[in-house]
Amino acid sequence: MSNKRINIVWFKKDLRAQDHRPLFEASQTSHVVGVYILEEDWLQSAEFSHFHAQFLQQCLIELKQELASFGIPLLIFHADCITVLQELKNKFNFQYLYSHQETGVWWTYERDIKVKTWCIENSVTWHEYKQFSVIRKLKNRDTWNKSRKIIINRELIKNPKKQNFILPIKHFHVFHILVWL
């Protein structure tokens, strides 16, 4: 286990380093490790095609380069999300997980419920930031437009702090870093 405290930034669909609130916030208090998880549920879903895989590959290559310019490593896994988080918890004993709140298909919502439960059970604080005007569990639309205006009129998020941190990535047991990166 590493002695350095780290924050995990979980990249879901927003694969960029600029104007990325979870990345900026995580970088303010500790070293950051970026994580992308290629999930089998997505690969097996009706919305997935080989065009998505090609686009994802290019986006992850660019994200890895962008993050490297800030001294932030990107780990890319092909496994179940909870399995990855547990392995990262075992390896780094992280206490904070940062991500955007994903809005999309049902399986991602169910996954996020599982992640929320896992975080509670493992004493991890999950900071989820809204990115779009879609609001989960909205009871009515009476105040939606006001919330939408706040989101779309916000200032651009600053870049993350640069860090000087070498990530000890030996001894991961349950998954592999994708070979095409």
Coordinates of N, CA and C in Angstrom, one line a residue:
M1 N 0.8 -1.2 0.0 CA 0.0 0.0 0.0 C 0.9 1.2 0.0
S2 N 0.5 2.2 -0.8 CA 1.2 3.5 -0.8 C 1.0 4.3 0.4
N3 N 2.1 5.0 0.9 CA 2.0 5.9 2.0 C 1.4 7.3 1.6
K4 N 1.5 7.6 0.4 CA 1.0 8.9 -0.1 C -0.5 8.9 -0.2
R5 N -1.2 10.0 0.2 CA -2.6 10.1 0.1 C -2.9 10.4 -1.4
I6 N -3.9 9.8 -2.0 CA -4.3 10.1 -3.3 C -5.8 10.3 -3.4
N7 N -6.2 11.0 -4.4 CA -7.6 11.1 -4.7 C -7.8 10.4 -6.1
I8 N -8.9 9.7 -6.2 CA -9.2 9.0 -7.5 C -10.2 9.9 -8.3
V9 N -9.9 10.1 -9.5 CA -10.8 10.8 -10.4 C -11.2 9.7 -11.4
W10 N -12.5 9.4 -11.4 CA -13.1 8.4 -12.2 C -13.7 9.1 -13.5
F11 N -13.0 8.8 -14.6 CA -13.5 9.4 -15.9 C -14.5 8.4 -16.5
K12 N -15.7 8.9 -16.7 CA -16.7 8.1 -17.3 C -16.8 8.4 -18.8
K13 N -17.7 9.4 -19.1 CA -17.8 9.8 -20.5 C -17.1 11.1 -20.9
D14 N -16.8 11.9 -19.9 CA -16.1 13.2 -20.1 C -14.6 13.0 -20.1
L15 N -14.0 12.7 -21.2 CA -12.6 12.3 -21.3 C -11.8 13.4 -21.7
R16 N -11.7 14.4 -20.8 CA -10.8 15.6 -21.1 C -10.3 16.1 -19.8
A17 N -9.2 16.9 -19.9 CA -8.6 17.4 -18.6 C -8.9 18.9 -18.4
Q18 N -9.4 19.6 -19.4 CA -9.7 20.9 -19.3 C -11.2 21.0 -18.9
D19 N -11.6 22.1 -18.2 CA -13.0 22.3 -17.8 C -13.6 21.1 -17.2
H20 N -12.9 20.5 -16.3 CA -13.3 19.2 -15.7 C -13.3 19.4 -14.2
R21 N -14.5 19.7 -13.6 CA -14.5 20.0 -12.2 C -14.0 18.9 -11.2
P22 N -14.4 17.6 -11.4 CA -13.9 16.6 -10.5 C -12.4 16.6 -10.5
L23 N -11.7 16.7 -11.7 CA -10.3 16.7 -11.8 C -9.7 17.9 -11.0
F24 N -10.2 19.1 -11.3 CA -9.8 20.3 -10.6 C -9.9 20.2 -9.1
E25 N -11.1 19.8 -8.6 CA -11.3 19.7 -7.2 C -10.4 18.7 -6.5
A26 N -10.2 17.5 -7.1 CA -9.4 16.5 -6.6 C -7.9 16.9 -6.5
S27 N -7.5 17.8 -7.4 CA -6.1 18.2 -7.4 C -5.8 19.3 -6.4
Q28 N -6.8 19.8 -5.8 CA -6.6 20.9 -4.8 C -6.1 20.4 -3.5
T29 N -6.3 19.1 -3.1 CA -6.1 18.6 -1.8 C -5.1 17.5 -1.7
S30 N -4.7 16.9 -2.8 CA -3.9 15.7 -2.8 C -3.4 15.3 -4.2
H31 N -2.6 14.3 -4.2 CA -2.2 13.7 -5.5 C -3.4 13.1 -6.1
V32 N -3.4 13.1 -7.4 CA -4.5 12.6 -8.2 C -4.1 11.4 -9.1
V33 N -4.9 10.4 -9.1 CA -4.8 9.3 -10.1 C -6.1 9.3 -10.9
G34 N -6.0 9.4 -12.2 CA -7.1 9.2 -13.1 C -7.4 7.8 -13.4
V35 N -8.7 7.4 -13.5 CA -9.0 6.0 -13.7 C -10.1 6.0 -14.8
Y36 N -10.0 5.2 -15.7 CA -11.0 4.9 -16.7 C -11.3 3.4 -16.6
I37 N -12.6 3.0 -16.6 CA -12.9 1.6 -16.5 C -13.8 1.2 -17.7
L38 N -13.2 0.3 -18.5 CA -14.0 -0.2 -19.7 C -14.8 -1.3 -19.1
E39 N -16.1 -1.1 -19.1 CA -17.0 -2.0 -18.4 C -17.7 -3.0 -19.5
E40 N -17.8 -4.2 -19.1 CA -18.3 -5.2 -19.9 C -19.8 -4.9 -20.2
D41 N -20.5 -4.3 -19.3 CA -21.9 -4.0 -19.5 C -22.1 -3.1 -20.7
W42 N -21.1 -2.1 -20.9 CA -21.2 -1.2 -22.0 C -20.8 -2.0 -23.3
L43 N -19.8 -2.8 -23.2 CA -19.4 -3.6 -24.4 C -20.5 -4.5 -24.9
Q44 N -21.3 -5.0 -24.0 CA -22.4 -5.9 -24.4 C -23.7 -5.2 -24.6
S45 N -23.7 -3.9 -24.5 CA -25.0 -3.2 -24.6 C -25.3 -2.9 -26.1
A46 N -26.6 -2.6 -26.3 CA -27.1 -2.3 -27.7 C -26.5 -1.1 -28.2
E47 N -26.1 -0.1 -27.4 CA -25.6 1.1 -27.9 C -24.1 1.1 -28.2
F48 N -23.4 0.0 -28.0 CA -22.0 -0.1 -28.3 C -21.8 -0.6 -29.7
S49 N -20.8 -0.1 -30.4 CA -20.3 -0.6 -31.7 C -18.8 -0.4 -31.8
H50 N -18.2 -1.0 -32.8 CA -16.8 -0.9 -33.0 C -16.4 0.6 -33.2
F51 N -17.3 1.4 -33.7 CA -16.9 2.8 -33.9 C -16.7 3.5 -32.6
H52 N -17.5 3.1 -31.5 CA -17.3 3.6 -30.2 C -15.9 3.2 -29.7
A53 N -15.5 1.9 -29.9 CA -14.2 1.5 -29.5 C -13.1 2.3 -30.1
Q54 N -13.2 2.6 -31.4 CA -12.1 3.3 -32.1 C -12.1 4.8 -31.5
F55 N -13.2 5.4 -31.3 CA -13.3 6.7 -30.8 C -12.8 6.7 -29.3
L56 N -13.2 5.8 -28.5 CA -12.7 5.7 -27.2 C -11.2 5.6 -27.1
Q57 N -10.6 4.7 -27.9 CA -9.2 4.5 -28.0 C -8.5 5.9 -28.2
Q58 N -8.9 6.6 -29.2 CA -8.3 7.9 -29.5 C -8.5 8.9 -28.3
C59 N -9.7 8.9 -27.8 CA -9.9 9.8 -26.6 C -9.0 9.5 -25.4
L60 N -8.9 8.2 -25.1 CA -8.0 7.8 -24.0 C -6.6 8.1 -24.2
I61 N -6.1 8.0 -25.5 CA -4.7 8.3 -25.8 C -4.5 9.8 -25.5
E62 N -5.4 10.6 -26.0 CA -5.3 12.1 -25.8 C -5.5 12.5 -24.3
L63 N -6.4 11.8 -23.6 CA -6.6 12.1 -22.2 C -5.3 11.8 -21.4
K64 N -4.7 10.6 -21.7 CA -3.5 10.2 -21.1 C -2.4 11.2 -21.3
Q65 N -2.3 11.8 -22.5 CA -1.3 12.8 -22.8 C -1.6 14.1 -22.1
E66 N -2.8 14.5 -22.1 CA -3.2 15.7 -21.4 C -2.9 15.6 -19.9
L67 N -3.3 14.5 -19.3 CA -3.1 14.4 -17.8 C -1.6 14.3 -17.5
A68 N -0.8 13.7 -18.4 CA 0.6 13.6 -18.2 C 1.3 15.0 -18.1
S69 N 0.7 16.0 -18.9 CA 1.2 17.3 -18.9 C 1.0 18.0 -17.5
F70 N 0.1 17.5 -16.7 CA -0.1 17.9 -15.3 C 0.5 17.0 -14.3
G71 N 1.2 16.0 -14.8 CA 1.9 15.0 -13.9 C 0.9 14.1 -13.2
I72 N -0.2 13.8 -13.9 CA -1.3 13.0 -13.4 C -1.3 11.7 -14.2
P73 N -1.2 10.5 -13.6 CA -1.3 9.3 -14.3 C -2.7 8.9 -14.6
L74 N -2.9 8.1 -15.7 CA -4.2 7.6 -16.0 C -4.1 6.1 -16.1
L75 N -4.9 5.4 -15.2 CA -4.9 3.9 -15.2 C -6.2 3.5 -16.0
I76 N -6.1 2.6 -16.9 CA -7.2 2.2 -17.7 C -7.4 0.7 -17.5
F77 N -8.6 0.3 -17.0 CA -8.9 -1.0 -16.7 C -10.1 -1.6 -17.5
H78 N -10.1 -2.9 -17.7 CA -11.2 -3.6 -18.3 C -11.7 -4.6 -17.2
A79 N -12.7 -4.2 -16.5 CA -13.2 -5.0 -15.4 C -14.5 -4.4 -14.8
D80 N -15.1 -5.1 -13.9 CA -16.2 -4.6 -13.2 C -15.8 -3.4 -12.3
C81 N -16.6 -2.4 -12.3 CA -16.3 -1.1 -11.6 C -16.0 -1.4 -10.1
I82 N -16.8 -2.1 -9.4 CA -16.6 -2.4 -8.0 C -15.3 -3.1 -7.8
T83 N -15.0 -4.1 -8.6 CA -13.8 -4.8 -8.5 C -12.6 -3.9 -8.6
V84 N -12.6 -2.9 -9.6 CA -11.5 -2.0 -9.8 C -11.4 -1.1 -8.5
L85 N -12.5 -0.5 -8.1 CA -12.5 0.3 -6.9 C -11.9 -0.4 -5.7
Q86 N -12.3 -1.6 -5.5 CA -11.8 -2.4 -4.4 C -10.3 -2.6 -4.4
E87 N -9.9 -2.9 -5.6 CA -8.4 -3.1 -5.8 C -7.7 -1.8 -5.6
L88 N -8.2 -0.7 -6.1 CA -7.6 0.6 -5.8 C -7.6 0.9 -4.3
K89 N -8.7 0.6 -3.7 CA -8.8 0.9 -2.2 C -7.7 0.0 -1.5
N90 N -7.6 -1.2 -1.9 CA -6.6 -2.1 -1.2 C -5.2 -1.6 -1.5
K91 N -4.9 -1.1 -2.7 CA -3.6 -0.7 -3.1 C -3.2 0.7 -2.5
F92 N -4.2 1.7 -2.5 CA -3.9 3.0 -2.1 C -4.6 3.6 -0.9
N93 N -5.6 2.8 -0.4 CA -6.4 3.2 0.7 C -7.0 4.6 0.5
F94 N -7.5 4.9 -0.7 CA -8.0 6.3 -1.0 C -9.3 6.5 -0.2
Q95 N -9.5 7.8 0.1 CA -10.7 8.1 0.9 C -11.7 9.0 0.1
Y96 N -11.2 9.5 -1.1 CA -12.1 10.4 -1.9 C -12.1 9.9 -3.4
L97 N -13.3 9.8 -3.9 CA -13.6 9.5 -5.3 C -14.3 10.7 -5.9
Y98 N -13.8 11.1 -7.0 CA -14.4 12.3 -7.7 C -14.8 11.8 -9.1
S99 N -16.0 12.3 -9.5 CA -16.5 12.0 -10.9 C -17.6 13.0 -11.3
H100 N -17.9 13.0 -12.5 CA -19.2 13.6 -12.9 C -20.3 12.7 -12.7
Q101 N -21.5 13.3 -12.5 CA -22.7 12.4 -12.4 C -23.1 12.1 -13.8
E102 N -23.0 10.8 -14.1 CA -23.3 10.3 -15.4 C -24.8 10.3 -15.6
T103 N -25.3 10.8 -16.7 CA -26.7 10.6 -17.1 C -26.7 9.9 -18.5
G104 N -27.4 8.8 -18.5 CA -27.4 8.0 -19.7 C -28.4 6.9 -19.6
V105 N -27.9 5.7 -19.8 CA -28.8 4.5 -19.8 C -29.0 3.9 -18.5
W106 N -29.9 3.0 -18.3 CA -30.3 2.4 -17.0 C -29.1 1.7 -16.4
W107 N -28.3 0.9 -17.1 CA -27.3 0.2 -16.5 C -26.3 1.1 -15.8
T108 N -26.0 2.3 -16.3 CA -25.1 3.2 -15.6 C -25.7 3.7 -14.3
Y109 N -27.0 4.0 -14.3 CA -27.6 4.4 -13.1 C -27.6 3.3 -12.0
E110 N -27.8 2.1 -12.4 CA -27.8 1.0 -11.5 C -26.3 0.8 -11.0
R111 N -25.3 0.9 -11.9 CA -23.9 0.8 -11.5 C -23.6 1.9 -10.4
D112 N -24.1 3.1 -10.7 CA -23.8 4.2 -9.8 C -24.4 4.0 -8.4
I113 N -25.5 3.4 -8.3 CA -26.2 3.0 -7.0 C -25.3 2.0 -6.3
K114 N -24.7 1.0 -7.0 CA -23.8 0.1 -6.4 C -22.5 0.8 -5.9
V115 N -22.0 1.7 -6.7 CA -20.8 2.4 -6.3 C -21.1 3.3 -5.1
K116 N -22.2 3.9 -5.0 CA -22.6 4.7 -3.8 C -22.6 3.8 -2.6
T117 N -23.2 2.6 -2.7 CA -23.2 1.7 -1.6 C -21.8 1.2 -1.2
W118 N -21.0 0.9 -2.2 CA -19.6 0.5 -2.0 C -18.9 1.6 -1.3
C119 N -19.1 2.8 -1.7 CA -18.4 3.9 -1.0 C -18.7 4.1 0.4
I120 N -20.0 3.9 0.7 CA -20.5 4.0 2.1 C -19.8 2.9 2.9
E121 N -19.9 1.7 2.4 CA -19.4 0.5 3.1 C -17.8 0.6 3.3
N122 N -17.1 1.3 2.5 CA -15.7 1.4 2.5 C -15.1 2.8 2.9
S123 N -16.0 3.6 3.6 CA -15.6 4.9 4.1 C -14.9 5.8 3.0
V124 N -15.5 5.8 1.8 CA -15.0 6.6 0.8 C -16.1 7.7 0.5
T125 N -15.6 8.9 0.5 CA -16.5 10.0 0.1 C -16.5 10.2 -1.4
W126 N -17.7 10.1 -2.0 CA -17.8 10.2 -3.4 C -18.3 11.6 -3.8
H127 N -17.5 12.4 -4.4 CA -17.9 13.7 -4.9 C -18.3 13.6 -6.3
E128 N -19.7 13.7 -6.5 CA -20.2 13.6 -7.9 C -20.7 15.0 -8.3
Y129 N -20.2 15.5 -9.4 CA -20.6 16.8 -9.9 C -21.5 16.8 -11.1
K130 N -22.5 17.6 -11.1 CA -23.4 17.7 -12.2 C -22.6 18.3 -13.4
Q131 N -22.9 17.8 -14.6 CA -22.2 18.3 -15.7 C -23.2 18.9 -16.7
F132 N -24.4 18.3 -16.8 CA -25.4 18.7 -17.7 C -26.7 19.1 -17.0
S133 N -27.7 19.5 -17.8 CA -28.9 20.0 -17.2 C -29.9 18.8 -16.9
V134 N -29.5 17.6 -17.1 CA -30.3 16.5 -16.7 C -30.1 16.3 -15.2
I135 N -31.3 16.2 -14.5 CA -31.2 16.1 -13.0 C -31.9 14.8 -12.6
R136 N -31.1 14.0 -12.0 CA -31.7 12.7 -11.5 C -32.7 12.9 -10.4
K137 N -33.7 12.0 -10.5 CA -34.8 12.0 -9.5 C -35.6 13.3 -9.3
L138 N -35.7 14.0 -10.4 CA -36.4 15.3 -10.4 C -37.9 15.0 -10.1
K139 N -38.5 15.6 -9.1 CA -39.9 15.4 -8.8 C -40.8 16.1 -9.7
N140 N -40.4 17.3 -10.1 CA -41.2 18.1 -11.1 C -40.2 19.0 -11.8
R141 N -40.7 19.7 -12.8 CA -39.9 20.6 -13.6 C -40.0 22.0 -13.3
D142 N -40.6 22.3 -12.1 CA -40.9 23.7 -11.7 C -39.6 24.6 -11.6
T143 N -38.5 24.0 -11.1 CA -37.3 24.7 -10.8 C -36.2 24.3 -11.8
W144 N -36.5 23.4 -12.7 CA -35.5 22.9 -13.6 C -34.8 23.9 -14.4
N145 N -35.5 24.9 -15.0 CA -34.9 25.9 -15.8 C -33.9 26.8 -15.0
K146 N -34.2 27.1 -13.8 CA -33.3 27.8 -12.9 C -32.0 27.0 -12.7
S147 N -32.1 25.7 -12.4 CA -30.9 24.9 -12.3 C -30.1 24.8 -13.6
R148 N -30.8 24.7 -14.7 CA -30.2 24.6 -16.0 C -29.4 25.8 -16.3
K149 N -29.9 27.0 -16.0 CA -29.2 28.2 -16.3 C -27.9 28.3 -15.4
I150 N -28.0 27.9 -14.2 CA -26.8 27.9 -13.4 C -25.7 27.1 -14.0
I151 N -26.0 25.9 -14.5 CA -25.1 25.0 -15.1 C -24.5 25.5 -16.4
I152 N -25.4 26.0 -17.3 CA -24.9 26.4 -18.6 C -24.2 27.8 -18.6
N153 N -24.4 28.6 -17.5 CA -23.8 29.9 -17.5 C -22.6 30.0 -16.6
R154 N -22.2 28.9 -16.1 CA -21.0 28.9 -15.1 C -19.7 29.2 -15.9
E155 N -18.8 29.6 -15.1 CA -17.4 29.9 -15.6 C -16.7 28.6 -16.0
L156 N -15.8 28.6 -16.9 CA -15.0 27.4 -17.2 C -14.2 27.1 -15.9
I157 N -14.0 25.8 -15.7 CA -13.3 25.3 -14.6 C -11.8 25.4 -14.9
K158 N -11.0 25.8 -13.9 CA -9.6 25.9 -14.1 C -8.9 24.6 -14.3
N159 N -7.7 24.6 -14.8 CA -7.0 23.4 -15.0 C -6.5 22.8 -13.6
P160 N -6.3 21.5 -13.6 CA -5.9 20.9 -12.3 C -4.5 21.4 -11.9
K161 N -4.1 21.3 -10.6 CA -2.8 21.6 -10.2 C -1.8 20.6 -10.8
K162 N -0.6 21.1 -11.1 CA 0.4 20.2 -11.6 C 0.9 19.4 -10.3
Q163 N 1.3 18.2 -10.6 CA 1.8 17.4 -9.4 C 3.1 16.7 -9.9
N164 N 3.9 16.4 -8.9 CA 5.1 15.6 -9.0 C 4.9 14.4 -8.2
F165 N 4.4 13.3 -8.8 CA 4.0 12.1 -8.1 C 4.3 10.9 -9.0
I166 N 5.0 10.0 -8.5 CA 5.3 8.8 -9.3 C 4.4 7.7 -8.7
L167 N 3.5 7.2 -9.5 CA 2.5 6.2 -9.0 C 3.1 4.8 -9.0
P168 N 3.1 4.1 -7.8 CA 3.6 2.7 -7.8 C 2.5 1.8 -8.3
I169 N 2.6 1.4 -9.5 CA 1.4 0.6 -10.0 C 1.7 -0.9 -10.1
K170 N 2.7 -1.4 -9.4 CA 3.0 -2.8 -9.3 C 1.9 -3.5 -8.5
H171 N 1.8 -4.8 -8.8 CA 1.0 -5.7 -8.0 C -0.5 -5.5 -8.1
F172 N -1.0 -5.0 -9.2 CA -2.5 -5.0 -9.4 C -2.8 -6.5 -9.8
H173 N -3.9 -7.0 -9.2 CA -4.1 -8.4 -9.3 C -5.2 -8.8 -10.3
V174 N -6.3 -8.0 -10.4 CA -7.5 -8.5 -11.0 C -7.8 -8.0 -12.4
F175 N -6.9 -7.2 -13.0 CA -7.2 -6.7 -14.3 C -5.9 -6.2 -15.0
H176 N -6.0 -5.8 -16.2 CA -4.9 -5.3 -16.9 C -5.1 -4.0 -17.5
I177 N -4.0 -3.3 -17.8 CA -4.1 -2.0 -18.5 C -4.2 -2.4 -20.0
L178 N -5.2 -1.7 -20.6 CA -5.4 -2.0 -22.0 C -4.2 -1.9 -22.9
V179 N -3.9 -2.9 -23.7 CA -2.7 -2.9 -24.5 C -2.6 -1.9 -25.6
W180 N -3.8 -1.4 -26.1 CA -3.7 -0.5 -27.3 C -3.4 0.9 -26.9
L181 N -3.1 1.2 -25.6 CA -2.6 2.5 -25.3 C -1.1 2.4 -25.1

